[in-house]
Amino acid sequence: MRNAQWKAASRAALALTGASALAAGMAMVLAAPAAAGTTLGASAAEQGRYFGAAVAANKLSDSAYTTILNREFNSVTPENEMKIDATEPQQGQFSYGAADQIVNHARSRGMQVRGHTLAWHSQQPGWMQNMSGTALRQAMLNHVTQVATHFRGQVVAWDVVNEAFADGSSGARRDSNLQRTGNDWIEAAFRAARAADPGAKLCYNDYNTDDWTHAKTQAVYTMVRDFKQRGVPIDCVGLQSHFNSGSPYPGNYRTTLSSFAALGVDVQITELDIEGASAATYRSVVQDCLAVARCNGITVWGIRDSDSWRASQTPLLFTSGGAKKPAYDAVLAALNNGTTPPPTTPPPTTPPPTTPPPGPGGCTATVSVNQWTGGFVATVKVTAGSSAISSWAVTITLPSGATVTNAWNANRSADAGTTRWTNVAYNGQVGAGQSAEFGFQANGTAGGLTPACAAG
Ligand code: XIL
């Protein structure tokens, strides 16, 4: 590996390891170092962040589309395929084919997945639209449980509840059949999601919550603060950030991001598009996110203008022909020049990584942790050095009291103390500079985990 590439990789690894010490844990993506600084995903990863796109399953057969997706992005949000009408078209009959296709496309290429969305007033299947009261509440909770369980361990963050507040000056909840089941429907959904997929970040997601002075923004802020105070499981707030003439990018956007972050949640820009795709506005959005330590990722709502739900606004980073627009260059430059201020809450306690640069045939491992009271999920990324490897083993010493209860994509030697993790049949072969991922869930407290990787 060239020195510059190693430096880029170690910067990203440092950001990753530092972040893993945060109690709430931030999901991070470490991109292949060879691409550092030249694509949206790699540049975001150097800043300890991801850069994602909304993806439609029916476009995965379009090679012009997948070429850009696979080259530029390291996070994916299914645009419609995880919504209620897609995943439970008939009550009790679940349908995951299109969502699984996106998840498999993403994860097999080392991209992370945001799940969107478990509970929403819109895009409900007919049977749910016709329900109310206790029956609807139960059906909604069952839906959350089933879908979050199906994708357990595969989705980094869930938009558990989408768009539950009203527009305008009321600061009230939006009227909907779900809202009419009782004001506690949102927290009930979050609790069900946590129980079903304890390793995922749980987000509240909404639009028109970008301007700090708006009643809707303040109402969401008050709810999140209340949830944190009462221990309702919430880890992140998603700002959709669909900007246009009626809902422009506000000058106080950074204040909104930092104010939510100060509540102790991650902040993610989840559905970014900007009417006309002003390069200056895209640049400002990226700079605002980079200025807030807990703004840990940006997703644009589509790849090419022709993929946008608002195609006539030409709001995205690529032309319909797949060319990079000036907004693309502005975003990439902002990602490459950005700085990450140290997180304020809580301070990192993990020592810097000591893993040496891998020689030919070697590997490195990095870990990100999502900790909650009494348990955690660790996601471990194994990256091959400058040569392909055919097997790997990662040693991780768990602090006393931590016991593994569940694991995926690796075999383990022990449930506690010094644990040795070896590849399973399908993920031992890792190409030069490529990565494989495994994970485990444990009781107890992770503290600073320091993985050591050996290649076979
Ligand atoms: C949109 C999709 O992009 C469209 O394809 C679909 O017809 C309607 O939904 N807020 C959200 C997204 O949370 O799910 C919406 O996506 C856009 C607004």
Coordinates of C-alpha atoms and ligand atoms in Angstrom, one line a residue:
M1 CA 0.0 0.0 0.0
R2 CA 1.3 3.4 -0.9
N3 CA 2.1 5.6 2.1
A4 CA -0.6 8.2 1.2
Q5 CA -3.1 5.4 1.0
W6 CA -2.1 4.0 4.3
K7 CA -2.4 7.4 5.9
A8 CA -5.9 7.8 4.5
A9 CA -6.8 4.3 5.8
S10 CA -5.4 4.9 9.2
R11 CA -7.1 8.2 9.5
A12 CA -10.4 6.5 8.7
A13 CA -9.6 3.7 11.2
L14 CA -8.8 6.2 13.9
A15 CA -12.1 8.0 13.3
L16 CA -13.8 4.6 13.4
T17 CA -12.1 3.4 16.6
G18 CA -12.6 6.7 18.4
A19 CA -16.2 6.7 17.5
S20 CA -16.7 3.1 18.7
A21 CA -15.9 4.3 22.2
L22 CA -18.9 6.5 22.3
A23 CA -21.5 5.0 24.6
A24 CA -24.2 5.4 22.0
G25 CA -21.8 4.2 19.3
M26 CA -21.8 5.6 15.7
A27 CA -22.1 3.3 12.8
M28 CA -19.2 4.0 10.5
V29 CA -18.0 2.9 7.2
L30 CA -14.4 2.3 6.3
A31 CA -14.0 2.4 2.5
A32 CA -11.3 0.7 0.6
P33 CA -8.3 2.9 0.9
A34 CA -7.4 2.8 -2.8
A35 CA -10.5 5.0 -3.5
A36 CA -10.0 7.4 -0.6
G37 CA -10.8 11.0 -1.6
T38 CA -12.0 10.3 -5.1
T39 CA -15.6 9.2 -4.4
L40 CA -18.3 10.4 -2.2
G41 CA -18.3 7.3 0.0
A42 CA -14.5 7.1 0.4
S43 CA -14.2 10.8 1.2
A44 CA -17.1 10.6 3.7
A45 CA -15.4 7.6 5.3
E46 CA -12.3 9.6 5.8
Q47 CA -14.4 12.0 7.8
G48 CA -15.8 9.1 9.8
R49 CA -19.1 9.3 8.0
Y50 CA -21.1 7.6 5.3
F51 CA -22.5 8.9 2.0
G52 CA -25.6 7.1 0.8
A53 CA -28.3 7.1 -1.8
A54 CA -31.9 6.0 -2.0
V55 CA -32.0 2.9 -4.3
A56 CA -34.9 1.3 -6.2
A57 CA -34.7 -2.5 -6.6
N58 CA -36.0 -2.3 -10.2
K59 CA -33.0 -0.2 -11.2
L60 CA -30.4 -2.7 -10.1
S61 CA -30.5 -4.2 -13.6
D62 CA -29.5 -0.9 -15.1
S63 CA -25.8 -1.0 -15.4
A64 CA -25.4 2.8 -15.8
Y65 CA -27.2 3.1 -12.5
T66 CA -25.2 0.4 -10.6
T67 CA -21.9 1.7 -12.0
I68 CA -22.5 5.0 -10.2
L69 CA -24.0 3.4 -7.1
N70 CA -21.2 0.9 -6.6
R71 CA -18.5 3.5 -7.3
E72 CA -19.7 6.4 -5.3
F73 CA -21.8 5.3 -2.3
N74 CA -21.2 3.3 0.8
S75 CA -24.7 3.4 2.2
V76 CA -28.1 2.6 0.7
T77 CA -31.7 3.3 1.7
P78 CA -34.4 1.3 -0.1
E79 CA -36.6 4.0 -1.6
N80 CA -39.9 2.2 -1.3
E81 CA -39.1 -1.5 -0.8
M82 CA -39.2 -1.6 3.1
K83 CA -42.3 0.5 3.4
I84 CA -45.4 -1.1 5.0
D85 CA -47.3 -1.6 1.7
A86 CA -44.2 -3.4 0.3
T87 CA -43.3 -5.6 3.2
E88 CA -46.8 -6.6 4.5
P89 CA -49.2 -6.3 1.5
Q90 CA -51.7 -8.5 3.1
Q91 CA -52.1 -8.6 6.9
G92 CA -49.7 -11.2 8.3
Q93 CA -48.2 -12.0 4.9
F94 CA -44.8 -10.6 4.6
S95 CA -42.9 -9.9 1.4
Y96 CA -39.2 -9.1 1.5
G97 CA -38.0 -10.0 -2.0
A98 CA -37.3 -6.5 -3.3
A99 CA -35.9 -5.2 0.0
D100 CA -33.7 -8.3 0.3
Q101 CA -32.4 -7.7 -3.2
I102 CA -31.2 -4.2 -2.2
V103 CA -29.8 -5.3 1.1
N104 CA -27.8 -8.1 -0.6
H105 CA -26.6 -5.8 -3.3
A106 CA -25.4 -3.3 -0.7
R107 CA -23.9 -5.6 1.9
S108 CA -22.1 -7.8 -0.6
R109 CA -20.3 -4.7 -1.7
G110 CA -19.5 -3.4 1.8
M111 CA -22.2 -0.8 1.8
Q112 CA -24.4 -0.2 4.9
V113 CA -28.1 -0.1 4.8
R114 CA -30.6 2.3 6.4
G115 CA -34.0 0.8 6.9
H116 CA -37.0 3.0 5.8
T117 CA -39.5 2.9 7.3
L118 CA -41.4 0.8 9.9
A119 CA -44.3 3.0 10.9
W120 CA -45.8 5.8 8.8
H121 CA -49.2 7.2 8.0
S122 CA -48.4 7.0 4.2
Q123 CA -47.8 4.1 1.9
Q124 CA -49.9 1.9 4.1
P125 CA -51.4 -1.2 2.5
G126 CA -55.2 -1.1 2.1
W127 CA -55.9 -3.4 5.0
M128 CA -54.0 -1.1 7.4
Q129 CA -55.6 2.0 6.1
N130 CA -58.9 0.5 7.0
M131 CA -57.9 -0.3 10.6
S132 CA -58.1 1.7 13.8
G133 CA -57.9 1.5 17.6
T134 CA -56.4 -1.4 19.4
A135 CA -56.4 -3.7 16.3
L136 CA -54.3 -1.1 14.4
R137 CA -52.0 -0.6 17.3
Q138 CA -51.4 -4.3 17.5
A139 CA -51.0 -4.7 13.8
M140 CA -48.5 -1.8 13.7
L141 CA -46.4 -3.3 16.5
N142 CA -46.5 -6.7 14.9
H143 CA -45.3 -5.1 11.6
V144 CA -42.4 -3.3 13.4
T145 CA -41.4 -6.6 15.2
Q146 CA -41.6 -8.8 12.1
V147 CA -39.8 -6.5 9.7
A148 CA -37.1 -5.5 12.2
T149 CA -36.6 -9.1 13.0
H150 CA -36.3 -10.1 9.4
F151 CA -33.5 -7.6 8.8
R152 CA -32.0 -7.9 12.2
G153 CA -28.2 -7.4 12.1
Q154 CA -28.3 -6.2 8.5
V155 CA -29.6 -2.6 8.9
V156 CA -27.4 -0.1 10.6
A157 CA -30.3 2.4 11.4
W158 CA -34.0 2.2 11.1
D159 CA -36.4 5.1 10.4
V160 CA -38.7 3.6 13.0
V161 CA -41.3 6.3 12.7
N162 CA -41.6 8.7 9.7
E163 CA -43.4 12.1 9.5
A164 CA -45.5 12.0 12.6
F165 CA -45.7 15.8 13.1
A166 CA -48.0 18.3 11.4
D167 CA -46.7 21.1 9.2
G168 CA -47.4 24.7 10.1
S169 CA -47.3 26.5 13.3
S170 CA -49.2 24.2 15.6
G171 CA -46.3 22.0 16.7
A172 CA -48.9 19.2 17.0
R173 CA -48.8 15.6 15.9
R174 CA -50.1 14.9 12.5
D175 CA -53.6 13.4 12.5
S176 CA -53.5 9.8 11.2
N177 CA -55.0 6.5 12.0
L178 CA -51.8 5.7 13.9
Q179 CA -52.0 8.9 15.9
R180 CA -55.6 8.1 16.8
T181 CA -54.5 4.9 18.5
G182 CA -53.0 7.1 21.2
N183 CA -50.2 9.6 21.6
D184 CA -47.8 6.9 22.8
W185 CA -47.8 5.1 19.5
I186 CA -44.4 6.5 18.6
E187 CA -42.6 5.3 21.7
A188 CA -44.4 1.9 21.5
A189 CA -43.0 1.5 18.0
F190 CA -39.5 2.4 19.2
R191 CA -39.7 -0.1 22.0
A192 CA -40.8 -2.8 19.7
A193 CA -38.0 -2.0 17.2
R194 CA -35.4 -2.1 20.0
A195 CA -36.6 -5.5 21.2
A196 CA -36.6 -6.9 17.7
D197 CA -33.2 -5.5 16.5
P198 CA -31.2 -4.4 19.4
G199 CA -28.1 -3.7 17.4
A200 CA -29.7 -1.1 15.1
K201 CA -29.8 2.6 15.6
L202 CA -33.4 3.8 16.0
C203 CA -34.2 7.1 14.3
Y204 CA -37.2 9.4 14.1
N205 CA -37.3 10.8 10.6
D206 CA -39.2 13.9 9.2
Y207 CA -39.3 16.7 6.7
N208 CA -39.6 20.5 7.2
T209 CA -37.6 20.0 10.4
D210 CA -34.5 21.8 9.1
D211 CA -35.2 25.3 10.2
W212 CA -34.5 25.6 13.9
T213 CA -37.2 28.3 14.4
H214 CA -40.0 26.2 12.9
A215 CA -42.7 24.9 15.2
K216 CA -42.4 21.5 13.7
T217 CA -38.6 21.4 14.3
Q218 CA -39.2 22.4 17.9
A219 CA -41.9 19.9 18.4
V220 CA -39.7 17.0 17.2
Y221 CA -36.9 18.3 19.4
T222 CA -39.2 18.4 22.4
M223 CA -40.3 14.8 21.7
V224 CA -36.7 13.5 21.4
R225 CA -35.7 15.3 24.6
D226 CA -38.6 13.7 26.4
F227 CA -37.7 10.3 25.0
K228 CA -34.1 10.6 26.2
Q229 CA -35.3 11.8 29.6
R230 CA -37.7 8.9 30.0
G231 CA -35.5 6.3 28.5
V232 CA -37.5 5.6 25.4
P233 CA -35.0 3.9 23.1
I234 CA -34.0 6.5 20.4
D235 CA -30.6 6.9 18.9
C236 CA -30.9 9.2 16.0
V237 CA -32.9 11.9 14.3
G238 CA -33.2 11.9 10.5
L239 CA -33.7 15.2 8.7
Q240 CA -35.1 14.4 5.2
S241 CA -33.9 17.8 3.9
H242 CA -35.9 18.0 0.7
F243 CA -35.0 21.6 -0.2
N244 CA -36.9 23.6 -2.8
S245 CA -38.4 27.1 -3.3
G246 CA -41.2 26.4 -0.8
S247 CA -38.9 24.8 1.7
P248 CA -35.5 26.3 1.2
Y249 CA -32.2 25.4 2.9
P250 CA -32.2 27.5 6.1
G251 CA -29.3 29.6 7.3
N252 CA -29.7 28.0 10.8
Y253 CA -29.4 24.4 9.5
R254 CA -26.2 23.9 11.4
T255 CA -27.9 25.0 14.6
T256 CA -30.6 22.5 14.1
L257 CA -28.1 19.7 13.5
S258 CA -26.1 20.6 16.6
S259 CA -29.1 21.2 18.8
F260 CA -30.5 17.7 18.1
A261 CA -27.0 16.2 18.5
A262 CA -26.7 17.9 21.9
L263 CA -29.6 15.8 23.1
G264 CA -27.3 12.7 22.8
V265 CA -28.6 11.4 19.5
D266 CA -26.9 11.0 16.1
V267 CA -28.2 13.2 13.4
Q268 CA -28.4 11.9 9.8
I269 CA -29.4 13.8 6.7
T270 CA -31.6 11.1 5.2
E271 CA -33.3 12.2 1.9
L272 CA -31.3 15.1 0.6
D273 CA -32.3 16.7 -2.6
I274 CA -32.1 20.4 -3.6
E275 CA -34.2 21.9 -6.4
G276 CA -31.9 23.0 -9.1
A277 CA -29.0 21.3 -7.3
S278 CA -27.1 24.5 -6.4
A279 CA -23.5 23.6 -5.8
A280 CA -23.2 26.3 -3.1
T281 CA -26.2 24.9 -1.2
Y282 CA -25.0 21.3 -1.5
R283 CA -21.6 22.5 -0.2
S284 CA -23.2 24.2 2.8
V285 CA -25.2 21.2 3.7
V286 CA -22.1 19.0 3.7
Q287 CA -20.1 21.6 5.6
D288 CA -22.8 21.9 8.2
C289 CA -22.9 18.1 8.7
L290 CA -19.1 17.9 9.0
A291 CA -19.2 20.7 11.6
V292 CA -21.3 18.6 13.9
A293 CA -19.5 15.6 15.3
R294 CA -22.7 13.5 15.6
C295 CA -23.9 14.3 12.1
N296 CA -22.7 10.9 10.9
G297 CA -24.0 10.5 7.4
I298 CA -25.8 12.0 4.4
T299 CA -28.1 10.2 2.0
V300 CA -29.3 11.7 -1.3
W301 CA -32.7 10.7 -2.4
G302 CA -31.7 9.1 -5.7
I303 CA -28.7 8.9 -7.9
R304 CA -29.4 10.6 -11.3
D305 CA -31.9 13.4 -11.8
S306 CA -34.0 10.9 -13.7
D307 CA -34.1 8.7 -10.6
S308 CA -35.6 11.4 -8.4
W309 CA -39.1 11.4 -7.1
R310 CA -39.0 15.1 -8.2
A311 CA -37.1 14.6 -11.5
S312 CA -38.4 17.9 -12.9
Q313 CA -36.5 19.8 -10.2
T314 CA -33.2 18.2 -11.3
P315 CA -32.2 18.1 -7.6
L316 CA -29.5 15.4 -7.5
L317 CA -25.7 15.1 -8.0
F318 CA -25.7 13.2 -11.4
T319 CA -27.4 14.1 -14.7
S320 CA -29.9 11.8 -16.2
G321 CA -27.1 10.7 -18.4
G322 CA -25.0 9.8 -15.4
A323 CA -22.5 12.7 -15.6
K324 CA -21.2 14.4 -12.4
K325 CA -22.9 17.8 -11.9
P326 CA -21.2 20.8 -10.4
A327 CA -23.0 20.0 -7.1
Y328 CA -21.2 16.6 -7.2
D329 CA -17.8 18.4 -7.3
A330 CA -18.8 20.8 -4.6
V331 CA -19.9 17.9 -2.3
L332 CA -16.7 15.9 -3.0
A333 CA -14.5 19.0 -2.3
A334 CA -16.4 19.8 0.9
L335 CA -16.0 16.2 2.1
N336 CA -12.2 16.3 1.3
N337 CA -11.6 19.6 3.1
G338 CA -13.8 19.1 6.0
T339 CA -12.7 18.7 9.6
T340 CA -14.2 16.6 12.3
P341 CA -14.3 18.4 15.6
P342 CA -13.9 16.2 18.6
P343 CA -17.1 14.8 20.0
T344 CA -18.4 16.6 23.0
T345 CA -20.5 13.9 24.6
P346 CA -19.0 11.6 25.9
P347 CA -15.2 11.8 25.3
P348 CA -13.6 8.9 23.6
T349 CA -11.7 6.6 25.9
T350 CA -10.3 4.1 23.4
P351 CA -6.5 4.2 22.8
P352 CA -5.5 4.9 19.2
P353 CA -5.2 1.8 17.1
T354 CA -1.9 0.1 17.3
T355 CA -2.4 -2.3 14.4
P356 CA 0.5 -2.0 12.0
P357 CA -0.1 -1.5 8.3
P358 CA -0.8 -4.9 6.8
G359 CA 2.0 -6.4 4.7
P360 CA 1.3 -8.6 1.7
G361 CA -1.2 -11.3 2.8
G362 CA -2.0 -9.4 6.0
C363 CA -5.3 -8.0 7.3
T364 CA -6.6 -5.3 9.6
A365 CA -9.7 -5.3 11.7
T366 CA -11.7 -2.4 13.0
V367 CA -14.8 -2.5 15.2
S368 CA -17.8 -0.3 15.8
V369 CA -19.9 -0.7 18.8
N370 CA -23.6 0.1 19.5
Q371 CA -23.9 0.1 23.3
W372 CA -27.1 0.2 25.2
T373 CA -27.8 -0.3 28.9
G374 CA -26.7 -3.9 29.6
G375 CA -25.7 -5.0 26.2
F376 CA -24.1 -4.1 22.9
V377 CA -23.6 -5.2 19.3
A378 CA -20.1 -5.1 17.8
T379 CA -19.6 -5.0 14.0
V380 CA -16.1 -6.0 12.9
K381 CA -14.7 -5.2 9.6
V382 CA -11.8 -7.3 8.3
T383 CA -9.9 -5.6 5.5
A384 CA -7.2 -7.5 3.5
G385 CA -3.9 -5.8 2.8
S386 CA -2.2 -5.4 -0.5
S387 CA -2.8 -9.1 -1.3
A388 CA -5.9 -11.3 -1.3
I389 CA -6.3 -13.6 1.7
S390 CA -8.0 -16.9 1.8
S391 CA -8.9 -17.0 5.5
W392 CA -8.8 -14.8 8.6
A393 CA -8.9 -14.9 12.3
V394 CA -9.6 -11.9 14.6
T395 CA -8.8 -11.9 18.3
I396 CA -10.9 -9.7 20.6
T397 CA -10.5 -9.6 24.4
L398 CA -13.9 -8.8 26.0
P399 CA -14.0 -6.9 29.3
S400 CA -15.0 -9.0 32.3
G401 CA -18.8 -9.3 32.5
A402 CA -19.2 -9.2 28.8
T403 CA -20.7 -12.4 27.3
V404 CA -21.5 -13.1 23.7
T405 CA -25.1 -14.2 23.2
N406 CA -25.4 -14.2 19.4
A407 CA -23.1 -13.8 16.4
W408 CA -23.2 -13.8 12.6
N409 CA -20.8 -14.3 9.7
A410 CA -18.0 -15.8 11.9
N411 CA -17.2 -18.8 14.2
R412 CA -16.0 -18.0 17.7
S413 CA -13.8 -19.9 20.2
A414 CA -15.4 -18.6 23.3
D415 CA -18.2 -16.4 24.7
A416 CA -16.1 -14.4 27.1
G417 CA -12.6 -13.3 27.8
T418 CA -10.2 -13.6 24.9
T419 CA -12.4 -14.6 21.9
R420 CA -11.0 -15.8 18.5
W421 CA -13.2 -15.3 15.5
T422 CA -12.6 -17.1 12.3
N423 CA -14.3 -16.8 8.9
V424 CA -17.2 -19.0 7.8
A425 CA -17.2 -20.8 4.5
Y426 CA -18.4 -17.9 2.4
N427 CA -16.4 -15.0 3.7
G428 CA -12.8 -16.2 4.1
Q429 CA -11.6 -15.1 0.7
V430 CA -11.1 -11.4 0.7
G431 CA -9.6 -9.6 -2.2
A432 CA -6.7 -7.1 -1.8
G433 CA -8.0 -4.0 -0.1
Q434 CA -11.5 -5.5 0.2
S435 CA -13.4 -6.2 3.3
A436 CA -15.6 -8.8 5.0
E437 CA -17.8 -8.1 8.0
F438 CA -19.0 -10.1 11.0
G439 CA -20.8 -9.1 14.2
F440 CA -21.9 -10.3 17.5
Q441 CA -24.3 -9.3 20.3
A442 CA -23.2 -9.5 23.9
N443 CA -24.4 -8.8 27.4
G444 CA -22.4 -6.3 29.4
T445 CA -20.3 -3.3 28.5
A446 CA -18.0 -3.2 25.5
G447 CA -15.5 -0.6 26.6
G448 CA -12.7 -0.1 24.1
L449 CA -12.4 -3.3 22.0
T450 CA -9.1 -3.7 20.2
P451 CA -9.3 -6.4 17.5
A452 CA -6.2 -8.1 16.1
C453 CA -6.4 -9.7 12.7
A454 CA -4.3 -12.5 11.2
A455 CA -4.7 -13.8 7.7
G456 CA -4.2 -17.3 6.4
Ligands
XIL1 C1 -41.1 8.7 -2.0 C2 -40.4 7.9 -3.1 O1 -39.3 8.5 -3.5 C3 -41.4 7.8 -4.2 O2 -40.9 6.8 -5.2 C4 -42.7 7.3 -3.7 O3 -43.7 7.3 -4.8 C5 -43.3 8.1 -2.6 O4 -42.3 8.2 -1.6 N1 -40.4 11.3 2.4 C6 -40.1 10.0 2.6 C7 -39.9 9.1 1.5 O5 -39.9 9.6 3.8 O6 -40.2 7.8 1.7 C8 -40.6 9.6 0.2 O7 -40.2 8.7 -0.9 C9 -40.3 11.0 0.0 C10 -40.7 11.9 1.1

